[in-house]
Tab-separated table of C-alpha atoms in Angstrom:
chain	number	residue	atom	x	y	z
X	1	MET	CA	0.000	0.000	0.000
X	2	SER	CA	1.385	3.413	-0.951
X	3	ASP	CA	1.693	6.243	1.559
X	4	ILE	CA	-1.319	8.586	1.539
X	5	ILE	CA	-0.547	11.042	4.345
X	6	HIS	CA	1.382	14.150	3.340
X	7	LEU	CA	2.108	17.625	4.663
X	8	LEU	CA	0.022	20.459	3.266
X	9	PRO	CA	1.834	23.382	1.614
X	10	ASP	CA	2.130	26.404	3.914
X	11	SER	CA	-0.208	28.434	1.691
X	12	VAL	CA	-2.988	25.848	2.045
X	13	ALA	CA	-2.396	25.371	5.778
X	14	ASN	CA	-2.531	29.138	6.293
X	15	GLN	CA	-5.846	29.439	4.457
X	16	ILE	CA	-7.366	26.631	6.522
X	17	ALA	CA	-6.117	28.152	9.777
X	18	ALA	CA	-7.357	31.579	8.708
X	19	GLY	CA	-10.888	30.212	8.482
X	20	GLU	CA	-10.830	29.565	12.230
X	21	VAL	CA	-10.048	33.216	13.006
X	22	ILE	CA	-11.548	35.195	10.100
X	23	GLN	CA	-15.110	34.285	9.120
X	24	ARG	CA	-16.342	37.621	7.757
X	25	PRO	CA	-15.449	41.338	7.538
X	26	ALA	CA	-16.579	41.855	11.137
X	27	SER	CA	-13.876	39.403	12.260
X	28	VAL	CA	-11.197	41.515	10.572
X	29	ILE	CA	-12.462	44.715	12.187
X	30	LYS	CA	-12.633	43.092	15.622
X	31	GLU	CA	-9.048	41.827	15.424
X	32	LEU	CA	-7.611	45.106	14.124
X	33	MET	CA	-9.502	47.256	16.643
X	34	GLU	CA	-8.334	45.035	19.497
X	35	ASN	CA	-4.742	45.269	18.250
X	36	ALA	CA	-5.045	49.071	18.163
X	37	ILE	CA	-6.339	49.132	21.739
X	38	ASP	CA	-3.488	46.871	22.877
X	39	ALA	CA	-1.118	49.362	21.187
X	40	GLU	CA	-2.529	52.049	23.523
X	41	ALA	CA	-4.171	54.070	20.758
X	42	GLN	CA	-6.239	57.085	21.804
X	43	ASN	CA	-7.945	57.474	18.418
X	44	ILE	CA	-9.144	54.618	16.209
X	45	HIS	CA	-10.783	55.224	12.833
X	46	VAL	CA	-12.562	52.477	10.888
X	47	VAL	CA	-13.451	53.035	7.229
X	48	ILE	CA	-15.239	50.327	5.238
X	49	THR	CA	-16.485	49.935	1.679
X	50	ASP	CA	-19.251	47.544	0.614
X	51	ALA	CA	-19.702	46.261	4.173
X	52	GLY	CA	-16.008	45.424	4.296
X	53	LYS	CA	-16.033	43.124	1.282
X	54	THR	CA	-14.102	45.557	-0.910
X	55	CYS	CA	-12.003	47.438	1.643
X	56	ILE	CA	-11.479	47.783	5.396
X	57	GLN	CA	-9.223	50.468	6.839
X	58	VAL	CA	-8.321	50.692	10.511
X	59	ILE	CA	-6.129	53.652	11.443
X	60	ASP	CA	-4.759	54.273	14.939
X	61	ASP	CA	-2.319	56.539	16.758
X	62	GLY	CA	-0.902	53.805	18.967
X	63	LYS	CA	2.700	52.747	19.571
X	64	GLY	CA	3.384	51.701	15.989
X	65	MET	CA	5.959	49.067	15.001
X	66	SER	CA	9.591	48.974	13.976
X	67	GLU	CA	10.425	47.594	10.525
X	68	THR	CA	11.408	44.219	11.978
X	69	ASP	CA	8.283	43.962	14.124
X	70	ALA	CA	6.056	45.047	11.236
X	71	ARG	CA	7.292	42.197	9.063
X	72	LEU	CA	7.276	39.659	11.891
X	73	SER	CA	3.715	40.573	12.880
X	74	PHE	CA	2.401	38.713	9.822
X	75	GLU	CA	4.055	35.438	10.839
X	76	ARG	CA	1.835	32.903	12.571
X	77	HIS	CA	2.278	32.759	16.361
X	78	ALA	CA	4.373	35.938	16.357
X	79	THR	CA	3.210	38.112	19.256
X	80	SER	CA	4.391	40.828	21.621
X	81	LYS	CA	1.869	39.783	24.277
X	82	ILE	CA	3.512	36.665	25.787
X	83	ARG	CA	6.952	35.043	25.889
X	84	LYS	CA	6.354	31.949	27.999
X	85	ALA	CA	3.405	29.783	29.058
X	86	ALA	CA	3.306	31.359	32.520
X	87	ASP	CA	2.479	34.710	30.905
X	88	LEU	CA	-0.971	33.326	30.060
X	89	PHE	CA	-1.945	33.755	33.719
X	90	ALA	CA	-1.100	37.468	33.770
X	91	LEU	CA	-2.579	38.708	30.508
X	92	ARG	CA	-3.687	42.339	30.314
X	93	THR	CA	-4.246	42.470	26.558
X	94	MET	CA	-7.186	41.614	24.302
X	95	GLY	CA	-5.194	39.242	22.092
X	96	PHE	CA	-2.128	37.087	22.598
X	97	ARG	CA	-2.015	34.141	20.158
X	98	GLY	CA	-0.324	35.952	17.291
X	99	GLU	CA	-2.721	34.576	14.680
X	100	ALA	CA	-4.874	37.522	13.621
X	101	LEU	CA	-2.614	39.345	11.156
X	102	ALA	CA	-1.261	36.116	9.678
X	103	SER	CA	-4.818	34.885	9.150
X	104	ILE	CA	-5.955	38.144	7.543
X	105	ALA	CA	-2.911	38.237	5.251
X	106	ALA	CA	-3.613	34.658	4.129
X	107	VAL	CA	-7.040	35.524	2.692
X	108	ALA	CA	-6.811	39.193	1.658
X	109	GLN	CA	-4.628	41.872	0.107
X	110	VAL	CA	-3.085	43.795	3.004
X	111	GLU	CA	-1.194	47.076	3.211
X	112	LEU	CA	0.345	48.230	6.491
X	113	LYS	CA	1.916	51.610	7.198
X	114	THR	CA	3.370	51.995	10.672
X	115	ARG	CA	5.784	54.177	12.624
X	116	PRO	CA	6.832	54.332	16.282
X	117	GLU	CA	6.879	57.816	17.774
X	118	THR	CA	10.656	57.638	18.267
X	119	ASP	CA	11.388	57.027	14.555
X	120	GLU	CA	11.442	59.697	11.865
X	121	LEU	CA	10.362	57.306	9.096
X	122	GLY	CA	7.991	54.382	9.063
X	123	THR	CA	7.514	51.102	7.228
X	124	ARG	CA	5.144	50.115	4.431
X	125	ILE	CA	4.393	46.441	3.847
X	126	VAL	CA	2.139	44.880	1.218
X	127	ILE	CA	1.166	41.211	1.550
X	128	ALA	CA	-1.329	39.212	-0.523
X	129	GLY	CA	-2.213	35.596	0.164
X	130	SER	CA	0.626	35.366	2.725
X	131	LYS	CA	3.189	36.447	0.101
X	132	LEU	CA	5.284	39.544	0.759
X	133	GLU	CA	5.084	41.907	-2.220
X	134	VAL	CA	6.516	45.183	-0.872
X	135	GLN	CA	8.589	46.207	2.136
X	136	GLU	CA	9.916	49.749	2.099
X	137	THR	CA	10.678	52.799	4.220
X	138	VAL	CA	8.091	55.589	3.963
X	139	SER	CA	6.960	58.789	5.616
X	140	CYS	CA	3.778	58.179	7.624
X	141	PRO	CA	2.069	59.296	10.855
X	142	LYS	CA	2.799	57.718	14.228
X	143	GLY	CA	0.782	54.563	14.829
X	144	SER	CA	-0.498	51.977	12.371
X	145	SER	CA	-2.750	52.064	9.316
X	146	PHE	CA	-4.110	48.800	7.924
X	147	SER	CA	-5.874	48.514	4.573
X	148	ILE	CA	-7.531	45.149	3.926
X	149	LYS	CA	-8.815	44.701	0.385
X	150	ASN	CA	-10.849	41.978	-1.320
X	151	LEU	CA	-11.375	39.629	1.621
X	152	PHE	CA	-11.314	35.960	0.523
X	153	TYR	CA	-10.213	36.994	-2.985
X	154	ASN	CA	-8.158	33.787	-3.232
X	155	ILE	CA	-10.896	31.512	-1.861
X	156	PRO	CA	-13.886	32.138	-4.176
X	157	ALA	CA	-15.979	29.416	-2.539
X	158	ARG	CA	-15.538	31.069	0.864
X	159	ARG	CA	-16.262	34.548	-0.496
X	160	ARG	CA	-19.565	33.323	-1.939
X	161	PHE	CA	-20.701	32.417	1.575
X	162	LEU	CA	-20.581	36.060	2.683
X	163	LYS	CA	-24.030	37.460	3.383
X	164	PRO	CA	-25.652	40.486	1.692
X	165	ASN	CA	-24.099	43.842	2.558
X	166	SER	CA	-26.905	44.723	4.970
X	167	THR	CA	-26.251	41.577	7.018
X	168	GLU	CA	-22.477	41.951	6.991
X	169	LEU	CA	-22.813	45.610	8.016
X	170	ASN	CA	-25.020	44.630	10.960
X	171	ASN	CA	-22.354	42.126	12.034
X	172	ILE	CA	-19.748	44.890	11.838
X	173	LEU	CA	-21.907	47.258	13.893
X	174	THR	CA	-22.369	44.595	16.560
X	175	GLU	CA	-18.615	44.042	16.931
X	176	PHE	CA	-17.898	47.776	16.792
X	177	GLU	CA	-20.466	48.555	19.496
X	178	ARG	CA	-19.168	45.814	21.792
X	179	ILE	CA	-15.656	47.222	21.657
X	180	VAL	CA	-16.444	50.935	21.939
X	181	LEU	CA	-18.787	50.424	24.889
X	182	VAL	CA	-16.038	48.953	27.080
X	183	HIS	CA	-13.389	51.472	26.002
X	184	PRO	CA	-14.864	54.937	26.647
X	185	ASP	CA	-11.297	56.184	27.220
X	186	VAL	CA	-10.597	55.809	23.473
X	187	ALA	CA	-12.090	57.902	20.646
X	188	PHE	CA	-13.608	55.950	17.741
X	189	SER	CA	-15.129	56.711	14.359
X	190	LEU	CA	-16.795	54.470	11.776
X	191	TYR	CA	-17.506	55.317	8.140
X	192	HIS	CA	-19.283	53.150	5.564
X	193	ASN	CA	-19.207	54.075	1.871
X	194	ASP	CA	-18.081	57.614	2.802
X	195	SER	CA	-20.997	58.083	5.241
X	196	GLU	CA	-20.347	58.659	8.929
X	197	ILE	CA	-22.043	56.129	11.202
X	198	PHE	CA	-20.277	56.859	14.499
X	199	ASN	CA	-18.025	59.636	15.754
X	200	LEU	CA	-17.370	58.962	19.418
X	201	PRO	CA	-15.034	61.229	21.414
X	202	ILE	CA	-13.468	60.127	24.685
X	203	ALA	CA	-16.230	60.320	27.298
X	204	PRO	CA	-17.451	58.882	30.606
X	205	LEU	CA	-19.038	55.439	30.295
X	206	ARG	CA	-22.594	56.718	30.698
X	207	GLN	CA	-22.149	59.241	27.884
X	208	ARG	CA	-20.567	56.584	25.648
X	209	ILE	CA	-23.591	54.321	26.129
X	210	ILE	CA	-25.954	57.174	25.265
X	211	SER	CA	-23.896	58.105	22.188
X	212	VAL	CA	-23.884	54.543	20.861
X	213	PHE	CA	-27.570	53.942	21.402
X	214	GLU	CA	-29.880	56.909	21.936
X	215	LYS	CA	-30.281	59.899	24.245
X	216	LYS	CA	-33.603	58.772	25.660
X	217	LEU	CA	-31.797	55.753	27.113
X	218	ASN	CA	-30.193	58.092	29.671
X	219	GLU	CA	-33.247	58.050	31.930
X	220	GLN	CA	-33.410	54.251	31.787
X	221	LEU	CA	-29.834	53.570	32.928
X	222	LEU	CA	-29.207	52.355	36.464
X	223	SER	CA	-25.723	52.625	37.958
X	224	VAL	CA	-24.252	49.424	39.415
X	225	LYS	CA	-21.239	49.226	41.723
X	226	VAL	CA	-20.281	46.123	43.703
X	227	ASP	CA	-16.993	45.616	45.562
X	228	THR	CA	-16.098	42.271	47.120
X	229	ALA	CA	-12.904	40.556	48.209
X	230	ILE	CA	-12.895	38.667	44.906
X	231	VAL	CA	-14.097	41.121	42.293
X	232	ASN	CA	-15.079	44.748	41.734
X	233	ILE	CA	-17.948	45.439	39.345
X	234	SER	CA	-19.098	48.821	38.089
X	235	GLY	CA	-21.230	49.853	35.153
X	236	PHE	CA	-24.815	50.378	34.072
X	237	ILE	CA	-27.856	48.224	33.439
X	238	GLY	CA	-31.069	49.179	31.689
X	239	LYS	CA	-34.539	49.202	33.139
X	240	PRO	CA	-36.895	46.517	31.723
X	241	GLU	CA	-38.591	49.062	29.458
X	242	ALA	CA	-35.228	49.722	27.768
X	243	SER	CA	-35.100	46.208	26.306
X	244	ARG	CA	-35.276	45.698	22.546
X	245	LYS	CA	-36.626	42.905	20.406
X	246	ARG	CA	-33.168	41.927	19.147
X	247	GLY	CA	-31.228	38.770	19.852
X	248	ALA	CA	-28.076	40.838	20.398
X	249	HIS	CA	-29.701	42.576	23.377
């Protein structure tokens, strides 16, 4: 009997692994926004076209990356969040596995421009289907700017499973709202097809909730604060009449 087990090429393995992390445009936005927050950004701008199917841009003013780190960030299991297994028990970041950027780059055309505050010039990297196409020194603002084009362009069967734009946009809004609600100390904006959907300045939590949903919700918010020896909880809950007929709420 001939041997039938063989190793998959890296390109195929990367596409399969990417499917576990990136299911739709909302997944890309979630991962990039979380990376920006971990980079201590104070301003995060999200710009999407065709519900993220054509283009997703996430621009932040965080720490930025050196040229070496920028290139390494697209390698699977490359991360700045942990160095040893014990670090898993002291995580303070939103991500740590080092899979997000590698997964995105495996199934899309990606451009990154990034610069640390201490450097005069930054780095531009272009990757498509996990293949490096451009790496050069450029002038760019402090922080990082990601442009993700044509998601699943190299997996037509997977791209066909994307939902209509209205559905994909709702998925994006859900992820966006979840993140901005728990980070009122960061300013966010979201644009779709050149139309502003959200423009959220840094604000107290109560004001952020009102800005994301609606002003009349203000009177229906109840403050909650509980301190115990194990955990401290603070935030807001809505009165019963504030509930909506949506599965997400």
